[in-house]
Tab-separated table of C-alpha atoms and ligand atoms in Angstrom:
chain	number	residue	atom	x	y	z
A	1	UNK	CA	0.886	-23.512	2.490
A	2	UNK	CA	0.286	-19.762	2.078
A	3	UNK	CA	3.363	-18.359	3.769
A	4	UNK	CA	5.867	-19.980	1.409
A	5	UNK	CA	8.246	-18.323	-1.024
A	6	UNK	CA	7.995	-19.036	-4.763
A	7	UNK	CA	10.842	-21.508	-4.492
A	8	UNK	CA	9.286	-23.442	-1.605
A	9	UNK	CA	5.790	-23.367	-3.121
A	10	UNK	CA	7.144	-24.891	-6.315
A	11	UNK	CA	8.946	-27.665	-4.488
A	12	UNK	CA	5.732	-28.476	-2.591
A	13	UNK	CA	3.695	-28.467	-5.836
A	14	UNK	CA	6.200	-30.745	-7.548
A	15	UNK	CA	6.228	-33.098	-4.546
A	16	UNK	CA	2.394	-33.121	-4.691
A	17	UNK	CA	2.059	-31.844	-1.105
A	18	UNK	CA	-1.003	-30.011	-2.444
A	19	UNK	CA	-2.523	-29.298	-5.847
A	20	UNK	CA	-2.413	-25.920	-7.532
A	21	UNK	CA	-6.208	-25.697	-7.168
A	22	UNK	CA	-5.982	-26.314	-3.394
A	23	UNK	CA	-3.239	-23.720	-3.147
A	24	UNK	CA	-5.177	-21.142	-5.156
A	25	UNK	CA	-8.322	-21.802	-3.112
A	26	UNK	CA	-6.351	-21.264	0.120
A	27	UNK	CA	-5.179	-17.882	-1.110
A	28	UNK	CA	-8.704	-16.937	-2.189
A	29	UNK	CA	-9.950	-17.929	1.295
A	30	UNK	CA	-7.202	-15.900	2.913
A	31	UNK	CA	-8.177	-12.850	0.844
A	32	UNK	CA	-11.827	-13.320	1.880
A	33	UNK	CA	-10.870	-13.557	5.570
A	34	UNK	CA	-8.533	-10.595	5.689
A	35	UNK	CA	-9.360	-8.112	2.976
A	36	UNK	CA	-12.322	-6.481	4.637
A	37	UNK	CA	-9.764	-5.065	7.075
A	38	UNK	CA	-6.741	-4.661	4.802
A	39	UNK	CA	-8.418	-3.509	1.548
A	40	UNK	CA	-5.481	-4.668	-0.582
A	41	UNK	CA	-7.594	-5.835	-3.535
A	42	UNK	CA	-9.740	-3.761	-5.862
A	43	UNK	CA	-10.789	-6.817	-7.877
A	44	UNK	CA	-10.468	-10.507	-6.947
A	45	UNK	CA	-10.355	-12.694	-10.062
A	46	UNK	CA	-11.572	-15.915	-8.460
A	47	UNK	CA	-12.891	-17.491	-11.649
A	48	UNK	CA	-9.789	-16.696	-13.682
A	49	UNK	CA	-7.502	-17.971	-10.910
A	50	UNK	CA	-9.314	-21.278	-10.482
A	51	UNK	CA	-9.449	-21.809	-14.252
A	52	UNK	CA	-5.709	-21.158	-14.581
A	53	UNK	CA	-5.004	-23.464	-11.601
A	54	UNK	CA	-7.080	-26.271	-13.079
A	55	UNK	CA	-5.107	-26.036	-16.305
A	56	UNK	CA	-1.826	-26.345	-14.412
A	57	UNK	CA	-3.102	-29.337	-12.409
A	58	UNK	CA	-4.365	-31.083	-15.539
A	59	UNK	CA	-1.072	-30.582	-17.354
A	60	UNK	CA	0.877	-31.637	-14.235
A	61	UNK	CA	3.860	-29.758	-15.626
A	62	UNK	CA	5.792	-27.562	-13.232
A	63	UNK	CA	8.755	-26.870	-15.445
A	64	UNK	CA	7.997	-23.190	-16.156
A	65	UNK	CA	9.686	-20.814	-13.720
A	66	UNK	CA	6.452	-19.612	-12.094
A	67	UNK	CA	4.198	-22.632	-12.726
A	68	UNK	CA	1.252	-22.606	-10.360
A	69	UNK	CA	2.337	-19.559	-8.349
A	70	UNK	CA	-0.620	-17.363	-7.233
A	71	UNK	CA	0.113	-13.648	-7.586
A	72	UNK	CA	-1.573	-10.317	-8.219
A	73	UNK	CA	-0.976	-7.205	-10.283
A	74	UNK	CA	-1.200	-3.578	-9.205
A	75	UNK	CA	-4.378	-2.211	-10.768
A	76	UNK	CA	-2.580	-0.077	-13.357
A	77	UNK	CA	-1.364	-3.143	-15.266
A	78	UNK	CA	-3.770	-3.965	-18.082
A	79	UNK	CA	-5.470	-7.353	-18.134
A	80	UNK	CA	-7.558	-8.400	-21.123
A	81	UNK	CA	-11.231	-8.666	-20.121
A	82	UNK	CA	-10.498	-7.832	-16.461
A	83	UNK	CA	-11.238	-4.395	-15.035
A	84	UNK	CA	-8.192	-2.129	-14.639
A	85	UNK	CA	-9.116	0.992	-12.697
A	86	UNK	CA	-5.880	2.831	-11.766
A	87	UNK	CA	-7.827	3.269	-8.485
A	88	UNK	CA	-9.644	6.158	-10.143
A	89	UNK	CA	-13.282	7.008	-10.619
A	90	UNK	CA	-12.154	7.932	-14.149
A	91	UNK	CA	-11.465	4.258	-14.971
A	92	UNK	CA	-13.857	2.660	-12.495
A	93	UNK	CA	-15.498	0.663	-15.300
A	94	UNK	CA	-12.589	0.357	-17.740
A	95	UNK	CA	-11.883	-3.122	-19.100
A	96	UNK	CA	-8.788	-3.241	-21.340
A	97	UNK	CA	-8.929	-5.195	-24.606
A	98	UNK	CA	-5.349	-6.491	-24.231
A	99	UNK	CA	-2.750	-7.653	-21.687
A	100	UNK	CA	0.277	-5.690	-20.575
A	101	UNK	CA	3.286	-7.427	-22.100
A	102	UNK	CA	4.691	-8.224	-18.672
A	103	UNK	CA	1.442	-10.001	-17.725
A	104	UNK	CA	1.719	-12.131	-20.885
A	105	UNK	CA	5.245	-13.042	-19.790
A	106	UNK	CA	3.977	-14.016	-16.342
A	107	UNK	CA	1.232	-16.142	-17.897
A	108	UNK	CA	3.782	-17.854	-20.154
A	109	UNK	CA	5.794	-18.479	-16.980
A	110	UNK	CA	2.785	-20.287	-15.450
A	111	UNK	CA	1.672	-17.704	-12.857
A	112	UNK	CA	-1.923	-17.580	-11.517
A	113	UNK	CA	-3.774	-14.232	-11.278
A	114	UNK	CA	-5.626	-13.769	-7.959
A	115	UNK	CA	-6.638	-10.186	-8.650
A	116	UNK	CA	-5.803	-6.547	-9.073
A	117	UNK	CA	-4.454	-4.608	-6.124
A	118	UNK	CA	-4.916	-1.154	-4.662
A	119	UNK	CA	-2.835	1.951	-5.338
A	120	UNK	CA	-2.953	5.684	-5.070
A	121	UNK	CA	-5.007	7.046	-7.978
A	122	UNK	CA	-2.912	6.776	-11.170
A	123	UNK	CA	-0.064	5.821	-8.762
A	124	UNK	CA	0.230	9.386	-7.484
A	125	UNK	CA	0.982	9.288	-3.797
A	126	UNK	CA	3.122	7.757	-1.071
A	127	UNK	CA	0.516	6.296	1.267
A	128	UNK	CA	-2.208	4.592	-0.806
A	129	UNK	CA	-4.680	7.078	0.691
A	130	UNK	CA	-5.360	8.651	-2.720
A	131	UNK	CA	-7.243	5.566	-3.932
A	132	UNK	CA	-10.841	6.094	-5.087
A	133	UNK	CA	-11.494	2.732	-3.380
A	134	UNK	CA	-10.111	3.814	0.017
A	135	UNK	CA	-6.658	3.260	1.492
A	136	UNK	CA	-5.204	-0.164	2.102
A	137	UNK	CA	-4.091	-0.736	5.690
A	138	UNK	CA	-0.691	-1.697	7.024
A	139	UNK	CA	-0.910	-5.283	8.342
A	140	UNK	CA	1.681	-4.458	11.049
A	141	UNK	CA	-0.734	-1.921	12.529
A	142	UNK	CA	-3.952	-1.202	10.702
A	143	UNK	CA	-4.063	2.417	11.934
A	144	UNK	CA	-1.013	3.055	9.747
A	145	UNK	CA	-0.573	3.527	6.004
A	146	UNK	CA	1.016	0.678	4.039
A	147	UNK	CA	3.004	3.176	1.960
A	148	UNK	CA	2.366	3.908	-1.666
A	149	UNK	CA	1.583	4.002	-4.278
A	150	UNK	CA	1.870	0.172	-4.471
A	151	UNK	CA	0.149	-0.198	-1.082
A	152	UNK	CA	-2.141	-3.050	-2.163
A	153	UNK	CA	0.694	-5.127	-3.656
A	154	UNK	CA	2.856	-4.673	-0.525
A	155	UNK	CA	0.020	-5.537	1.860
A	156	UNK	CA	-0.991	-8.588	-0.175
A	157	UNK	CA	2.502	-10.071	0.078
A	158	UNK	CA	3.077	-9.108	3.730
A	159	UNK	CA	-0.286	-10.580	4.767
A	160	UNK	CA	0.119	-13.811	2.766
A	161	UNK	CA	-2.712	-13.014	0.368
A	162	UNK	CA	-0.402	-13.801	-2.582
A	163	UNK	CA	3.049	-15.284	-3.110
A	164	UNK	CA	4.142	-12.190	-4.996
A	165	UNK	CA	2.864	-9.080	-6.717
A	166	UNK	CA	3.919	-6.720	-9.487
A	167	UNK	CA	4.036	-3.052	-8.537
A	168	UNK	CA	5.143	0.070	-10.363
A	169	UNK	CA	7.787	2.590	-9.314
A	170	UNK	CA	7.902	6.091	-10.813
A	171	UNK	CA	9.309	7.815	-7.736
A	172	UNK	CA	9.558	5.132	-5.044
A	173	UNK	CA	6.232	3.361	-5.333
A	174	UNK	CA	7.615	-0.183	-5.124
A	175	UNK	CA	10.430	0.378	-2.643
A	176	UNK	CA	8.659	2.585	-0.104
A	177	UNK	CA	5.576	0.374	0.482
A	178	UNK	CA	7.871	-2.682	0.496
A	179	UNK	CA	9.805	-0.972	3.276
A	180	UNK	CA	6.640	0.024	5.197
A	181	UNK	CA	5.223	-3.526	5.046
A	182	UNK	CA	8.476	-5.530	5.410
A	183	UNK	CA	8.594	-7.240	2.024
A	184	UNK	CA	11.178	-7.199	-0.761
A	185	UNK	CA	10.597	-4.706	-3.594
A	186	UNK	CA	12.654	-4.236	-6.750
A	187	UNK	CA	12.642	-1.150	-8.945
A	188	UNK	CA	14.421	-2.333	-12.086
A	189	UNK	CA	16.515	-0.134	-14.365
A	190	UNK	CA	14.380	2.006	-16.679
A	191	UNK	CA	13.968	-0.027	-19.880
A	192	UNK	CA	14.603	-3.435	-18.277
A	193	UNK	CA	10.911	-4.443	-18.073
A	194	UNK	CA	8.371	-3.449	-20.756
A	195	UNK	CA	5.971	-0.651	-19.803
A	196	UNK	CA	3.555	-1.722	-22.529
A	197	UNK	CA	0.073	-1.949	-21.034
A	198	UNK	CA	1.022	-0.225	-17.784
A	199	UNK	CA	-1.161	2.867	-17.416
A	200	UNK	CA	1.338	5.737	-17.519
A	201	UNK	CA	2.053	8.355	-14.886
A	202	UNK	CA	5.390	9.844	-16.028
A	203	UNK	CA	6.677	7.943	-19.030
A	204	UNK	CA	10.388	8.730	-18.640
A	205	UNK	CA	10.301	7.428	-15.048
A	206	UNK	CA	7.743	4.586	-14.975
A	207	UNK	CA	9.046	1.091	-14.181
A	208	UNK	CA	7.402	-2.160	-13.054
A	209	UNK	CA	8.908	-4.772	-10.811
A	210	UNK	CA	8.379	-7.611	-8.346
A	211	UNK	CA	7.294	-7.401	-4.700
A	212	UNK	CA	8.132	-10.664	-2.972
A	213	UNK	CA	8.884	-12.460	0.293
A	214	UNK	CA	12.559	-13.083	-0.467
A	215	UNK	CA	15.322	-11.624	-2.628
A	216	UNK	CA	15.625	-14.933	-4.441
A	217	UNK	CA	11.943	-14.660	-5.419
A	218	UNK	CA	12.500	-11.147	-6.776
A	219	UNK	CA	15.310	-12.524	-8.947
A	220	UNK	CA	13.051	-15.336	-10.189
A	221	UNK	CA	10.263	-12.948	-11.171
A	222	UNK	CA	12.575	-10.415	-12.818
A	223	UNK	CA	14.035	-13.256	-14.897
A	224	UNK	CA	10.546	-13.841	-16.342
A	225	UNK	CA	9.439	-10.252	-16.980
A	226	UNK	CA	12.757	-8.640	-18.043
A	227	UNK	CA	14.020	-8.160	-21.557
A	228	UNK	CA	13.457	-6.219	-24.724
A	229	UNK	CA	9.897	-5.989	-25.988
A	230	UNK	CA	8.821	-5.104	-29.492
A	231	UNK	CA	5.831	-3.445	-27.842
A	232	UNK	CA	7.944	-0.927	-25.910
A	233	UNK	CA	10.597	1.051	-27.772
A	234	UNK	CA	12.179	2.158	-24.482
A	235	UNK	CA	13.215	-1.398	-23.595
A	236	UNK	CA	16.744	-2.272	-24.628
A	237	UNK	CA	18.435	-5.351	-26.045
A	238	UNK	CA	21.004	-5.536	-23.229
A	239	UNK	CA	21.072	-9.279	-22.459
A	240	UNK	CA	19.206	-10.475	-19.354
A	241	UNK	CA	21.751	-12.317	-17.206
A	242	UNK	CA	20.970	-15.498	-15.285
A	243	UNK	CA	20.117	-13.804	-11.982
A	244	UNK	CA	20.384	-17.023	-9.968
A	245	UNK	CA	24.147	-16.835	-10.418
A	246	UNK	CA	24.253	-13.756	-8.211
A	247	UNK	CA	22.609	-15.428	-5.206
A	248	UNK	CA	25.786	-15.986	-3.196
A	249	UNK	CA	26.073	-15.714	0.556
A	250	UNK	CA	29.301	-13.796	0.691
A	251	UNK	CA	30.229	-10.205	-0.158
A	252	UNK	CA	34.015	-10.536	-0.427
A	253	UNK	CA	35.352	-8.226	-3.114
A	254	UNK	CA	32.310	-5.951	-3.090
A	255	UNK	CA	32.564	-2.263	-2.266
A	256	UNK	CA	29.461	-0.657	-0.800
A	257	UNK	CA	29.049	3.110	-0.630
A	258	UNK	CA	27.213	5.010	2.098
A	259	UNK	CA	25.978	8.305	0.601
A	260	UNK	CA	26.249	10.698	3.529
A	261	UNK	CA	23.279	12.798	2.362
A	262	UNK	CA	21.032	9.738	2.838
A	263	UNK	CA	21.776	9.588	6.556
A	264	UNK	CA	21.501	13.304	7.282
A	265	UNK	CA	18.857	15.769	8.298
A	266	UNK	CA	15.273	14.553	8.291
A	267	UNK	CA	16.154	10.870	8.604
A	268	UNK	CA	14.690	9.403	11.800
A	269	UNK	CA	17.273	7.929	14.145
A	270	UNK	CA	15.595	4.529	14.395
A	271	UNK	CA	15.720	4.293	10.598
A	272	UNK	CA	19.385	5.239	10.180
A	273	UNK	CA	20.392	3.076	13.177
A	274	UNK	CA	18.735	0.017	11.623
A	275	UNK	CA	20.480	0.599	8.299
A	276	UNK	CA	23.847	1.116	10.017
A	277	UNK	CA	23.362	-2.187	11.856
A	278	UNK	CA	22.724	-3.806	8.493
A	279	UNK	CA	25.957	-2.253	7.216
A	280	UNK	CA	27.819	-3.982	10.076
A	281	UNK	CA	26.336	-7.309	8.961
A	282	UNK	CA	27.528	-6.706	5.391
A	283	UNK	CA	30.988	-5.776	6.626
A	284	UNK	CA	31.153	-9.143	8.414
A	285	UNK	CA	30.105	-10.802	5.145
A	286	UNK	CA	33.247	-9.395	3.525
A	287	UNK	CA	32.110	-6.114	1.976
A	288	UNK	CA	34.339	-3.043	1.970
A	289	UNK	CA	32.444	0.049	3.126
A	290	UNK	CA	33.256	3.533	1.832
A	291	UNK	CA	31.618	6.892	2.415
A	292	UNK	CA	30.468	8.684	-0.729
A	293	UNK	CA	28.645	11.928	-1.432
A	294	UNK	CA	25.718	12.825	-3.683
A	295	UNK	CA	25.364	16.567	-3.047
A	296	UNK	CA	22.512	17.054	-5.531
A	297	UNK	CA	20.212	14.874	-3.414
A	298	UNK	CA	18.729	18.037	-1.913
A	299	UNK	CA	17.259	18.964	-5.310
A	300	UNK	CA	15.605	15.574	-5.861
A	301	UNK	CA	12.106	16.500	-4.676
A	302	UNK	CA	11.604	19.723	-6.705
A	303	UNK	CA	13.295	18.180	-9.749
A	304	UNK	CA	11.281	14.976	-9.621
A	305	UNK	CA	7.933	16.621	-8.939
A	306	UNK	CA	8.314	19.220	-11.702
A	307	UNK	CA	9.262	16.592	-14.279
A	308	UNK	CA	6.875	13.851	-13.150
A	309	UNK	CA	3.893	16.178	-12.902
A	310	UNK	CA	4.729	17.722	-16.311
A	311	UNK	CA	4.729	14.303	-17.922
A	312	UNK	CA	1.583	13.375	-15.990
A	313	UNK	CA	-0.268	16.446	-17.225
A	314	UNK	CA	0.253	15.399	-20.844
A	315	UNK	CA	-0.349	11.677	-20.203
A	316	UNK	CA	-3.628	12.424	-18.460
A	317	UNK	CA	-4.980	14.524	-21.324
A	318	UNK	CA	-6.212	11.311	-22.992
A	319	UNK	CA	-8.981	11.058	-20.371
A	320	UNK	CA	-11.442	13.391	-21.994
A	321	UNK	CA	-14.798	11.709	-21.411
A	322	UNK	CA	-14.929	10.655	-25.067
A	323	UNK	CA	-12.428	7.874	-25.710
A	324	UNK	CA	-11.909	6.415	-22.262
A	325	UNK	CA	-13.439	6.250	-18.877
A	326	UNK	CA	-15.856	8.430	-17.011
A	327	UNK	CA	-18.116	10.634	-19.111
A	328	UNK	CA	-20.282	13.277	-17.502
A	329	UNK	CA	-23.993	13.316	-18.138
A	330	UNK	CA	-24.130	16.987	-17.116
A	331	UNK	CA	-22.863	18.601	-20.342
A	332	UNK	CA	-24.061	19.538	-23.800
A	333	UNK	CA	-21.074	21.266	-25.428
A	334	UNK	CA	-17.818	19.478	-26.332
A	335	UNK	CA	-15.616	21.619	-24.117
A	336	UNK	CA	-18.072	21.205	-21.282
A	337	UNK	CA	-17.870	17.411	-21.697
A	338	UNK	CA	-14.092	17.548	-21.349
A	339	UNK	CA	-14.146	19.816	-18.336
A	340	UNK	CA	-16.938	18.159	-16.394
A	341	UNK	CA	-15.796	14.594	-17.139
A	342	UNK	CA	-12.321	15.454	-15.874
A	343	UNK	CA	-13.566	17.413	-12.869
A	344	UNK	CA	-15.836	14.553	-11.815
A	345	UNK	CA	-13.476	11.699	-12.697
A	346	UNK	CA	-10.171	12.781	-11.142
A	347	UNK	CA	-9.319	13.068	-7.453
A	348	UNK	CA	-7.426	15.910	-5.768
A	349	UNK	CA	-3.828	14.684	-6.177
A	350	UNK	CA	-4.352	13.967	-9.879
A	351	UNK	CA	-5.846	17.425	-10.383
A	352	UNK	CA	-2.852	18.880	-8.546
A	353	UNK	CA	-0.545	17.030	-10.975
A	354	UNK	CA	-2.394	18.399	-13.990
A	355	UNK	CA	-2.242	21.954	-12.673
A	356	UNK	CA	1.404	21.817	-11.573
A	357	UNK	CA	2.503	20.099	-14.762
A	358	UNK	CA	0.546	22.367	-17.086
A	359	UNK	CA	2.005	25.375	-15.299
A	360	UNK	CA	5.602	24.094	-15.525
A	361	UNK	CA	5.185	23.380	-19.246
A	362	UNK	CA	3.435	26.582	-20.222
A	363	UNK	CA	5.087	29.206	-22.433
A	364	UNK	CA	6.996	31.642	-20.267
A	365	UNK	CA	7.551	29.117	-17.468
A	366	UNK	CA	8.958	26.195	-19.474
A	367	UNK	CA	12.592	27.374	-19.309
A	368	UNK	CA	12.428	28.310	-15.653
A	369	UNK	CA	10.822	25.080	-14.495
A	370	UNK	CA	10.703	22.127	-16.887
A	371	UNK	CA	13.955	22.791	-18.713
A	372	UNK	CA	15.819	23.673	-15.538
A	373	UNK	CA	14.614	20.480	-13.876
A	374	UNK	CA	15.636	18.431	-16.922
A	375	UNK	CA	19.144	19.882	-16.625
A	376	UNK	CA	19.353	19.064	-12.921
A	377	UNK	CA	18.227	15.547	-13.761
A	378	UNK	CA	21.159	15.165	-16.191
A	379	UNK	CA	23.574	16.370	-13.503
A	380	UNK	CA	22.158	13.943	-10.948
A	381	UNK	CA	22.628	11.100	-13.390
A	382	UNK	CA	26.239	12.125	-13.866
A	383	UNK	CA	26.753	12.299	-10.098
A	384	UNK	CA	25.597	8.692	-9.742
A	385	UNK	CA	27.874	7.622	-12.638
A	386	UNK	CA	30.837	9.076	-10.772
A	387	UNK	CA	29.917	7.399	-7.496
A	388	UNK	CA	29.629	4.015	-9.216
A	389	UNK	CA	33.276	4.372	-10.266
A	390	UNK	CA	34.067	3.975	-6.570
A	391	UNK	CA	31.617	1.294	-5.464
A	392	UNK	CA	29.435	-1.566	-6.679
A	393	UNK	CA	26.303	-0.517	-4.848
A	394	UNK	CA	24.987	2.066	-2.418
A	395	UNK	CA	23.331	1.348	0.926
A	396	UNK	CA	20.740	3.747	2.341
A	397	UNK	CA	17.355	3.917	4.009
A	398	UNK	CA	14.340	3.655	1.667
A	399	UNK	CA	12.147	6.113	3.537
A	400	UNK	CA	13.538	8.742	5.902
A	401	UNK	CA	10.669	8.092	8.313
A	402	UNK	CA	8.720	5.188	9.798
A	403	UNK	CA	5.228	4.333	8.501
A	404	UNK	CA	2.822	7.088	9.570
A	405	UNK	CA	-0.813	7.065	10.658
A	406	UNK	CA	-3.647	7.104	8.154
A	407	UNK	CA	-4.731	10.737	7.802
A	408	UNK	CA	-1.545	12.150	9.348
A	409	UNK	CA	-0.224	13.722	6.136
A	410	UNK	CA	-3.205	13.588	3.815
A	411	UNK	CA	-3.847	17.344	4.048
A	412	UNK	CA	-0.214	18.333	3.587
A	413	UNK	CA	0.974	17.486	0.047
A	414	UNK	CA	4.449	18.958	0.640
A	415	UNK	CA	5.032	16.738	3.697
A	416	UNK	CA	3.848	13.759	1.657
A	417	UNK	CA	6.245	14.600	-1.205
A	418	UNK	CA	9.184	14.869	1.221
A	419	UNK	CA	8.742	11.184	2.126
A	420	UNK	CA	10.164	10.393	-1.346
A	421	UNK	CA	13.457	12.227	-0.839
A	422	UNK	CA	15.610	9.072	-0.797
A	423	UNK	CA	13.724	7.100	-3.428
A	424	UNK	CA	13.164	9.623	-6.260
A	425	UNK	CA	16.894	10.178	-7.057
A	426	UNK	CA	17.058	6.567	-8.269
A	427	UNK	CA	14.184	7.213	-10.706
A	428	UNK	CA	15.694	10.505	-11.860
A	429	UNK	CA	18.895	8.626	-12.751
A	430	UNK	CA	17.035	5.670	-14.310
A	431	UNK	CA	19.091	3.184	-12.254
A	432	UNK	CA	17.927	0.228	-10.121
A	433	UNK	CA	17.092	-0.138	-6.426
A	434	UNK	CA	16.005	-2.900	-4.081
A	435	UNK	CA	14.207	-2.565	-0.750
A	436	UNK	CA	14.777	-5.344	1.788
A	437	UNK	CA	13.436	-5.732	5.344
A	438	UNK	CA	16.111	-4.539	7.796
A	439	UNK	CA	14.473	-3.950	11.144
A	440	UNK	CA	11.488	-3.106	13.295
A	441	UNK	CA	11.016	0.066	15.317
A	442	UNK	CA	10.359	0.056	19.077
A	443	UNK	CA	6.693	0.520	18.133
A	444	UNK	CA	6.812	-2.611	15.967
A	445	UNK	CA	6.789	-0.935	12.550
A	446	UNK	CA	8.983	-2.137	9.663
A	447	UNK	CA	12.182	-0.444	8.482
A	448	UNK	CA	13.580	-1.076	5.010
A	449	UNK	CA	17.080	-0.836	3.627
A	450	UNK	CA	17.677	0.345	0.085
A	451	UNK	CA	20.400	-1.146	-2.102
A	452	UNK	CA	21.098	0.880	-5.245
A	453	UNK	CA	23.211	0.055	-8.255
A	454	UNK	CA	23.975	1.315	-11.734
A	455	UNK	CA	21.951	0.663	-14.901
A	456	UNK	CA	21.338	-3.037	-15.603
A	457	UNK	CA	23.210	-4.097	-12.442
A	458	UNK	CA	20.198	-5.789	-10.809
A	459	UNK	CA	22.461	-8.810	-10.247
A	460	UNK	CA	24.518	-6.818	-7.745
A	461	UNK	CA	21.354	-5.841	-5.874
A	462	UNK	CA	20.397	-9.493	-5.614
A	463	UNK	CA	23.879	-10.472	-4.455
A	464	UNK	CA	23.925	-7.906	-1.630
A	465	UNK	CA	20.272	-8.410	-0.695
A	466	UNK	CA	20.443	-12.197	-0.702
A	467	UNK	CA	23.642	-12.345	1.367
A	468	UNK	CA	22.119	-9.929	3.905
A	469	UNK	CA	18.885	-11.912	4.025
A	470	UNK	CA	20.723	-15.201	4.620
A	471	UNK	CA	22.613	-13.627	7.533
A	472	UNK	CA	19.560	-12.067	9.225
A	473	UNK	CA	15.958	-12.899	10.097
A	474	UNK	CA	14.076	-9.684	9.381
A	475	UNK	CA	12.441	-11.130	6.259
A	476	UNK	CA	10.979	-13.979	8.347
A	477	UNK	CA	9.113	-11.703	10.752
A	478	UNK	CA	5.360	-11.625	10.169
A	479	UNK	CA	2.636	-9.185	11.181
A	480	UNK	CA	0.062	-10.550	13.637
A	481	UNK	CA	-3.327	-10.140	12.050
B	1	LIG	N1	4.945	9.616	-4.439
B	1	LIG	C1	5.454	9.789	-5.737
B	1	LIG	C2	4.480	10.568	-6.616
B	1	LIG	O1	3.361	10.767	-6.253
B	1	LIG	C3	5.852	8.484	-6.364
B	1	LIG	C4	4.746	7.669	-6.902
B	1	LIG	C5	5.182	6.516	-7.759
B	1	LIG	O2	6.322	6.036	-7.713
B	1	LIG	N2	4.264	6.046	-8.584
B	1	LIG	O3	4.827	10.979	-7.680
């Protein structure tokens, strides 16, 4: 019962194949059996989950879109009365007094919370190794990273510890771990899902979205969490379409663009070969394939990291040892409290963000770094606009490289940043992207394909992803634990 999609779980619940309490207990058992090795969860909310399940069983009503579906949230999504740590010593004991708006929407939809999952500290990283609680492990080979920052969410879905999870994506953090663990991950358009109650990294980039076992499940979850929120002024009133209408099995009439820069230097051959094989499948499904060019791709990493770290440096100033989180007991003066609390509470990558961002924003450097990067960002956005005149969606790898070993890049921040070269442009442009399983390497490690479309065109992502999924079996492959 624990390897089913949302759709199949709901049918089984409705047909009374098992109760919601039995289902929830099975997931809790699975977490107990596997999480010592995988370390996907920071907090398991057993009591909450069983209470929510009991309520669903007593009501016997499975009409809500996610009724009785056990899931988890990345541990930067606030949950009233439940610890939310951002995988940081700074928030190790922080319990929010309110729910993120998207969690309220999931609860209204009938979902069950199994726990809070692991991430790089404040979501800064691409491997999950920057967690104060230790890295999660890739279920396909536990010597390897699961990707990041949403490593815990990806692992939990790949290893059948949850039906789905909600991750966050500021510069690839949903799509890249989805690709490394062979699950589906959606980064929605900026403003499609409320950020209210999601602990910020870089506010003009941050998005939250589903990580699931199938594309259809991603569409189901987005349907529940999408839409304007009065609690987040950056959400928009663009209507939320009925995403189920896009789940066709045919791509006739669709034009898919292959951005040549996404298959060039630095992309491992096994990765680009797998994506090109997927392109052949989509051609057979009726899609027209065209080559396109996004020449500014080469500036994505410096542009993204200057802007994201600048925003991070201001967002993180709220952690001062007074209002929130860790407070030093080694200081007497106010300034000393700030400095020591921050020095003790933050890990290396977060400190690097504060230093880089503060530098890029400081008088004398602002024009040369922050402003320049903001201008490049505007040009990149324009470049995508032009490309979407010629095609409905883009096809590319998610990560230029296969999952790497734990420890392999942890002392080389630049090498770690380069992993995001094909995912950050989508965040810079504020558009949407979907990662779907598209292959396994000779060494048995997952390869993901990225489908990208314009603002509020998530439906097109689902159409392409679903048709591909129906024609292939990559999404059915499971790691042997
Ligand atoms: N690796 C990127 C960073 O550290 C992206 C992280 C994310 O999307 N949250 O900024």
